[in-house]
Amino acid sequence: GIISLISLAVLSYERYCTMTRTTEADTTNYRKSWTGIILSWAYSLLWTVPPLFGWSSYGPEGPGITCSVNWHSKDANNASYIVCLFIFCLVIPFAIIVYSYGKLLCAVRQGSSISKGPGRSREQRILVMVVVMVVCFLLCWLPYAAVALIATFGKPGLITPAASIIPAILAKSSTVYNPIIYVFLNKQV
């Protein structure tokens, strides 16, 4: 989930930079792509490894069919990790996405900031694809985030194992949707 949202944040910023650049993108240079991929994975590892070393913990969630962060522990160690996880792995990446697309929409409305050329329609299709991916990601992960926060900071027993099944499965299935979206919105496939 973290790598997925970080990748979407990187993609949204990259779309903003590509769409507002006055020259055509260099499709033969993959340095920026590889840098984005490596940084996304490194950032995700930075936030998924701490429970292995004692900052919070992993364990079964809901009825015990999936594994996740221990949302039900009420100690300060666990709560601090969960707060950091939500800020640095949901709020900040989502803010980058909103910023990038907000600036891009402002540039599109002004019209003069978006360069013209044969590659622009391709870039616009990619923009639509990334926006659809972000919306699908949020539809999958926001219910899970809400249930996790309620389980962590709400009254004990407020979220029953049965109530947490659908948000957990929906969140875990989010990785399936990006390839499907990519196939249907990419004419080259």
PDB file of C-alpha atoms in Angstrom:
ATOM      1  CA  GLY A   1       0.000   0.000   0.000  1.00  0.00           C
ATOM      2  CA  ILE A   2       2.764   2.431   0.888  1.00  0.00           C
ATOM      3  CA  ILE A   3       4.746   1.793  -2.284  1.00  0.00           C
ATOM      4  CA  SER A   4       1.560   2.200  -4.294  1.00  0.00           C
ATOM      5  CA  LEU A   5       0.713   5.617  -2.845  1.00  0.00           C
ATOM      6  CA  ILE A   6       4.329   6.826  -2.992  1.00  0.00           C
ATOM      7  CA  SER A   7       4.495   5.730  -6.643  1.00  0.00           C
ATOM      8  CA  LEU A   8       1.283   7.627  -7.381  1.00  0.00           C
ATOM      9  CA  ALA A   9       2.727  10.738  -5.701  1.00  0.00           C
ATOM     10  CA  VAL A  10       5.893  10.448  -7.794  1.00  0.00           C
ATOM     11  CA  LEU A  11       3.802   9.899 -10.944  1.00  0.00           C
ATOM     12  CA  SER A  12       1.609  12.918 -10.235  1.00  0.00           C
ATOM     13  CA  TYR A  13       4.624  15.171  -9.734  1.00  0.00           C
ATOM     14  CA  GLU A  14       6.256  13.749 -12.859  1.00  0.00           C
ATOM     15  CA  ARG A  15       3.041  14.389 -14.862  1.00  0.00           C
ATOM     16  CA  TYR A  16       2.998  17.977 -13.632  1.00  0.00           C
ATOM     17  CA  CYS A  17       6.640  18.506 -14.644  1.00  0.00           C
ATOM     18  CA  THR A  18       6.178  16.806 -18.027  1.00  0.00           C
ATOM     19  CA  MET A  19       2.964  18.625 -18.909  1.00  0.00           C
ATOM     20  CA  THR A  20       4.257  22.084 -17.994  1.00  0.00           C
ATOM     21  CA  ARG A  21       7.677  21.661 -19.639  1.00  0.00           C
ATOM     22  CA  THR A  22       8.070  23.687 -22.831  1.00  0.00           C
ATOM     23  CA  THR A  23      10.107  21.010 -24.632  1.00  0.00           C
ATOM     24  CA  GLU A  24       9.218  17.472 -25.585  1.00  0.00           C
ATOM     25  CA  ALA A  25      10.059  14.753 -23.076  1.00  0.00           C
ATOM     26  CA  ASP A  26      13.150  12.650 -23.768  1.00  0.00           C
ATOM     27  CA  THR A  27      11.685   9.145 -24.016  1.00  0.00           C
ATOM     28  CA  THR A  28      15.133   7.537 -24.312  1.00  0.00           C
ATOM     29  CA  ASN A  29      16.433   8.724 -20.924  1.00  0.00           C
ATOM     30  CA  TYR A  30      15.251   6.493 -18.086  1.00  0.00           C
ATOM     31  CA  ARG A  31      17.350   8.071 -15.316  1.00  0.00           C
ATOM     32  CA  LYS A  32      14.397  10.023 -13.883  1.00  0.00           C
ATOM     33  CA  SER A  33      12.195   6.924 -13.997  1.00  0.00           C
ATOM     34  CA  TRP A  34      14.729   4.739 -12.215  1.00  0.00           C
ATOM     35  CA  THR A  35      15.376   7.439  -9.624  1.00  0.00           C
ATOM     36  CA  GLY A  36      11.645   7.680  -8.905  1.00  0.00           C
ATOM     37  CA  ILE A  37      11.311   3.902  -8.592  1.00  0.00           C
ATOM     38  CA  ILE A  38      14.330   3.545  -6.296  1.00  0.00           C
ATOM     39  CA  LEU A  39      13.284   6.457  -4.085  1.00  0.00           C
ATOM     40  CA  SER A  40       9.711   5.106  -3.853  1.00  0.00           C
ATOM     41  CA  TRP A  41      10.922   1.700  -2.697  1.00  0.00           C
ATOM     42  CA  ALA A  42      13.498   3.154  -0.296  1.00  0.00           C
ATOM     43  CA  TYR A  43      10.918   5.470   1.280  1.00  0.00           C
ATOM     44  CA  SER A  44       8.471   2.597   1.622  1.00  0.00           C
ATOM     45  CA  LEU A  45      11.087   0.391   3.261  1.00  0.00           C
ATOM     46  CA  LEU A  46      11.925   3.210   5.652  1.00  0.00           C
ATOM     47  CA  TRP A  47       8.333   3.069   6.935  1.00  0.00           C
ATOM     48  CA  THR A  48       7.677  -0.679   6.821  1.00  0.00           C
ATOM     49  CA  VAL A  49      10.827  -1.922   8.575  1.00  0.00           C
ATOM     50  CA  PRO A  50      10.451  -0.174  12.002  1.00  0.00           C
ATOM     51  CA  PRO A  51       7.893  -2.688  13.398  1.00  0.00           C
ATOM     52  CA  LEU A  52      10.480  -5.421  12.827  1.00  0.00           C
ATOM     53  CA  PHE A  53      12.803  -3.570  15.209  1.00  0.00           C
ATOM     54  CA  GLY A  54      10.318  -2.722  17.959  1.00  0.00           C
ATOM     55  CA  TRP A  55       8.588   0.475  16.892  1.00  0.00           C
ATOM     56  CA  SER A  56       5.051  -0.951  16.915  1.00  0.00           C
ATOM     57  CA  SER A  57       4.563  -4.490  15.620  1.00  0.00           C
ATOM     58  CA  TYR A  58       2.917  -6.576  12.933  1.00  0.00           C
ATOM     59  CA  GLY A  59       0.205  -9.116  13.607  1.00  0.00           C
ATOM     60  CA  PRO A  60      -3.058 -10.559  12.378  1.00  0.00           C
ATOM     61  CA  GLU A  61      -5.836  -8.100  11.756  1.00  0.00           C
ATOM     62  CA  GLY A  62      -9.588  -8.492  11.775  1.00  0.00           C
ATOM     63  CA  PRO A  63     -10.595 -12.137  11.900  1.00  0.00           C
ATOM     64  CA  GLY A  64      -6.974 -13.212  11.451  1.00  0.00           C
ATOM     65  CA  ILE A  65      -6.962 -13.705   7.671  1.00  0.00           C
ATOM     66  CA  THR A  66      -4.594 -10.808   6.901  1.00  0.00           C
ATOM     67  CA  CYS A  67      -1.494  -9.330   8.519  1.00  0.00           C
ATOM     68  CA  SER A  68      -0.882  -5.671   9.217  1.00  0.00           C
ATOM     69  CA  VAL A  69       0.326  -3.173  11.780  1.00  0.00           C
ATOM     70  CA  ASN A  70      -1.019  -3.811  15.260  1.00  0.00           C
ATOM     71  CA  TRP A  71      -3.846  -1.269  15.178  1.00  0.00           C
ATOM     72  CA  HIS A  72      -5.354  -2.350  18.494  1.00  0.00           C
ATOM     73  CA  SER A  73      -2.422  -1.722  20.833  1.00  0.00           C
ATOM     74  CA  LYS A  74      -2.986   1.467  22.831  1.00  0.00           C
ATOM     75  CA  ASP A  75       0.590   2.080  24.065  1.00  0.00           C
ATOM     76  CA  ALA A  76       2.545   5.233  23.132  1.00  0.00           C
ATOM     77  CA  ASN A  77       5.101   3.258  21.084  1.00  0.00           C
ATOM     78  CA  ASN A  78       2.399   1.895  18.814  1.00  0.00           C
ATOM     79  CA  ALA A  79       0.334   5.094  18.638  1.00  0.00           C
ATOM     80  CA  SER A  80       3.379   7.197  17.683  1.00  0.00           C
ATOM     81  CA  TYR A  81       4.238   4.828  14.825  1.00  0.00           C
ATOM     82  CA  ILE A  82       0.668   4.862  13.538  1.00  0.00           C
ATOM     83  CA  VAL A  83       0.489   8.660  13.653  1.00  0.00           C
ATOM     84  CA  CYS A  84       3.813   8.902  11.761  1.00  0.00           C
ATOM     85  CA  LEU A  85       2.666   6.245   9.297  1.00  0.00           C
ATOM     86  CA  PHE A  86      -0.506   8.176   8.499  1.00  0.00           C
ATOM     87  CA  ILE A  87       1.267  11.519   8.223  1.00  0.00           C
ATOM     88  CA  PHE A  88       4.270  10.383   6.170  1.00  0.00           C
ATOM     89  CA  CYS A  89       2.657   7.589   4.143  1.00  0.00           C
ATOM     90  CA  LEU A  90      -0.857   8.890   3.510  1.00  0.00           C
ATOM     91  CA  VAL A  91      -1.222  12.622   4.219  1.00  0.00           C
ATOM     92  CA  ILE A  92       2.065  13.906   2.745  1.00  0.00           C
ATOM     93  CA  PRO A  93       1.951  11.768  -0.442  1.00  0.00           C
ATOM     94  CA  PHE A  94      -1.687  12.723  -0.917  1.00  0.00           C
ATOM     95  CA  ALA A  95      -0.768  16.400  -0.417  1.00  0.00           C
ATOM     96  CA  ILE A  96       1.893  16.031  -3.141  1.00  0.00           C
ATOM     97  CA  ILE A  97      -0.730  14.514  -5.436  1.00  0.00           C
ATOM     98  CA  VAL A  98      -3.228  17.316  -4.736  1.00  0.00           C
ATOM     99  CA  TYR A  99      -0.522  19.971  -5.176  1.00  0.00           C
ATOM    100  CA  SER A 100       0.734  18.485  -8.461  1.00  0.00           C
ATOM    101  CA  TYR A 101      -2.702  18.061 -10.006  1.00  0.00           C
ATOM    102  CA  GLY A 102      -3.889  21.399  -8.636  1.00  0.00           C
ATOM    103  CA  LYS A 103      -0.953  23.196 -10.246  1.00  0.00           C
ATOM    104  CA  LEU A 104      -1.452  21.184 -13.420  1.00  0.00           C
ATOM    105  CA  LEU A 105      -5.140  22.101 -13.581  1.00  0.00           C
ATOM    106  CA  CYS A 106      -4.269  25.774 -13.079  1.00  0.00           C
ATOM    107  CA  ALA A 107      -1.751  25.510 -15.923  1.00  0.00           C
ATOM    108  CA  VAL A 108      -4.325  23.797 -18.158  1.00  0.00           C
ATOM    109  CA  ARG A 109      -6.874  26.541 -17.458  1.00  0.00           C
ATOM    110  CA  GLN A 110      -4.330  29.236 -18.328  1.00  0.00           C
ATOM    111  CA  GLY A 111      -3.477  27.365 -21.500  1.00  0.00           C
ATOM    112  CA  SER A 112      -0.183  29.102 -22.092  1.00  0.00           C
ATOM    113  CA  SER A 113       1.841  26.991 -19.651  1.00  0.00           C
ATOM    114  CA  ILE A 114       1.122  23.709 -21.407  1.00  0.00           C
ATOM    115  CA  SER A 115       3.359  23.203 -24.394  1.00  0.00           C
ATOM    116  CA  LYS A 116       1.869  22.161 -27.700  1.00  0.00           C
ATOM    117  CA  GLY A 117       3.113  19.338 -29.839  1.00  0.00           C
ATOM    118  CA  PRO A 118       2.394  15.842 -31.117  1.00  0.00           C
ATOM    119  CA  GLY A 119       3.229  14.253 -27.752  1.00  0.00           C
ATOM    120  CA  ARG A 120       0.691  16.323 -25.829  1.00  0.00           C
ATOM    121  CA  SER A 121      -2.327  14.094 -26.523  1.00  0.00           C
ATOM    122  CA  ARG A 122      -0.294  11.101 -25.303  1.00  0.00           C
ATOM    123  CA  GLU A 123       0.670  13.064 -22.195  1.00  0.00           C
ATOM    124  CA  GLN A 124      -2.968  13.975 -21.592  1.00  0.00           C
ATOM    125  CA  ARG A 125      -4.010  10.304 -21.836  1.00  0.00           C
ATOM    126  CA  ILE A 126      -1.315   9.433 -19.301  1.00  0.00           C
ATOM    127  CA  LEU A 127      -2.594  12.233 -17.054  1.00  0.00           C
ATOM    128  CA  VAL A 128      -6.118  10.772 -17.175  1.00  0.00           C
ATOM    129  CA  MET A 129      -4.732   7.317 -16.416  1.00  0.00           C
ATOM    130  CA  VAL A 130      -2.795   8.548 -13.361  1.00  0.00           C
ATOM    131  CA  VAL A 131      -5.796  10.505 -12.043  1.00  0.00           C
ATOM    132  CA  VAL A 132      -7.994   7.390 -12.355  1.00  0.00           C
ATOM    133  CA  MET A 133      -5.324   5.369 -10.513  1.00  0.00           C
ATOM    134  CA  VAL A 134      -5.232   7.916  -7.673  1.00  0.00           C
ATOM    135  CA  VAL A 135      -9.033   7.976  -7.333  1.00  0.00           C
ATOM    136  CA  CYS A 136      -9.186   4.172  -7.260  1.00  0.00           C
ATOM    137  CA  PHE A 137      -6.380   4.059  -4.713  1.00  0.00           C
ATOM    138  CA  LEU A 138      -8.229   6.443  -2.415  1.00  0.00           C
ATOM    139  CA  LEU A 139     -11.504   4.545  -2.781  1.00  0.00           C
ATOM    140  CA  CYS A 140      -9.663   1.398  -1.712  1.00  0.00           C
ATOM    141  CA  TRP A 141      -7.534   2.798   1.106  1.00  0.00           C
ATOM    142  CA  LEU A 142      -9.603   5.529   2.790  1.00  0.00           C
ATOM    143  CA  PRO A 143     -12.117   3.078   4.351  1.00  0.00           C
ATOM    144  CA  TYR A 144      -9.186   1.022   5.655  1.00  0.00           C
ATOM    145  CA  ALA A 145      -7.483   4.140   7.014  1.00  0.00           C
ATOM    146  CA  ALA A 146     -10.666   5.210   8.788  1.00  0.00           C
ATOM    147  CA  VAL A 147     -11.165   1.762  10.358  1.00  0.00           C
ATOM    148  CA  ALA A 148      -7.499   1.617  11.403  1.00  0.00           C
ATOM    149  CA  LEU A 149      -7.629   5.034  13.065  1.00  0.00           C
ATOM    150  CA  ILE A 150     -10.859   4.178  14.866  1.00  0.00           C
ATOM    151  CA  ALA A 151      -9.341   0.878  16.054  1.00  0.00           C
ATOM    152  CA  THR A 152      -6.209   2.665  17.266  1.00  0.00           C
ATOM    153  CA  PHE A 153      -7.701   5.741  18.905  1.00  0.00           C
ATOM    154  CA  GLY A 154     -11.352   4.785  19.487  1.00  0.00           C
ATOM    155  CA  LYS A 155     -12.914   2.818  22.296  1.00  0.00           C
ATOM    156  CA  PRO A 156     -11.736  -0.806  22.504  1.00  0.00           C
ATOM    157  CA  GLY A 157     -14.074  -3.158  20.655  1.00  0.00           C
ATOM    158  CA  LEU A 158     -15.643  -0.368  18.583  1.00  0.00           C
ATOM    159  CA  ILE A 159     -14.393  -2.038  15.381  1.00  0.00           C
ATOM    160  CA  THR A 160     -15.246  -5.719  15.422  1.00  0.00           C
ATOM    161  CA  PRO A 161     -13.229  -8.248  13.392  1.00  0.00           C
ATOM    162  CA  ALA A 162     -16.224  -8.749  11.094  1.00  0.00           C
ATOM    163  CA  ALA A 163     -16.501  -4.989  10.448  1.00  0.00           C
ATOM    164  CA  SER A 164     -12.852  -4.778   9.458  1.00  0.00           C
ATOM    165  CA  ILE A 165     -12.955  -7.523   6.815  1.00  0.00           C
ATOM    166  CA  ILE A 166     -14.288  -5.519   3.844  1.00  0.00           C
ATOM    167  CA  PRO A 167     -11.995  -2.467   4.270  1.00  0.00           C
ATOM    168  CA  ALA A 168      -8.969  -4.769   4.731  1.00  0.00           C
ATOM    169  CA  ILE A 169      -9.715  -6.872   1.659  1.00  0.00           C
ATOM    170  CA  LEU A 170     -10.566  -3.774  -0.388  1.00  0.00           C
ATOM    171  CA  ALA A 171      -7.247  -2.192   0.616  1.00  0.00           C
ATOM    172  CA  LYS A 172      -5.238  -5.317  -0.115  1.00  0.00           C
ATOM    173  CA  SER A 173      -6.883  -5.659  -3.536  1.00  0.00           C
ATOM    174  CA  SER A 174      -5.877  -2.143  -4.601  1.00  0.00           C
ATOM    175  CA  THR A 175      -2.688  -3.398  -6.238  1.00  0.00           C
ATOM    176  CA  VAL A 176      -4.792  -5.354  -8.743  1.00  0.00           C
ATOM    177  CA  TYR A 177      -6.515  -2.249 -10.109  1.00  0.00           C
ATOM    178  CA  ASN A 178      -3.500  -0.302 -11.416  1.00  0.00           C
ATOM    179  CA  PRO A 179      -2.553  -2.890 -14.076  1.00  0.00           C
ATOM    180  CA  ILE A 180      -6.206  -3.135 -15.160  1.00  0.00           C
ATOM    181  CA  ILE A 181      -6.478   0.651 -15.434  1.00  0.00           C
ATOM    182  CA  TYR A 182      -3.165   0.748 -17.295  1.00  0.00           C
ATOM    183  CA  VAL A 183      -4.321  -1.831 -19.848  1.00  0.00           C
ATOM    184  CA  PHE A 184      -7.651  -0.109 -20.552  1.00  0.00           C
ATOM    185  CA  LEU A 185      -6.273   3.440 -20.736  1.00  0.00           C
ATOM    186  CA  ASN A 186      -3.058   2.755 -22.643  1.00  0.00           C
ATOM    187  CA  LYS A 187      -3.441   2.466 -26.420  1.00  0.00           C
ATOM    188  CA  GLN A 188       0.007   0.887 -26.787  1.00  0.00           C
ATOM    189  CA  VAL A 189      -0.969  -2.269 -24.864  1.00  0.00           C
TER     190      VAL A 189
END
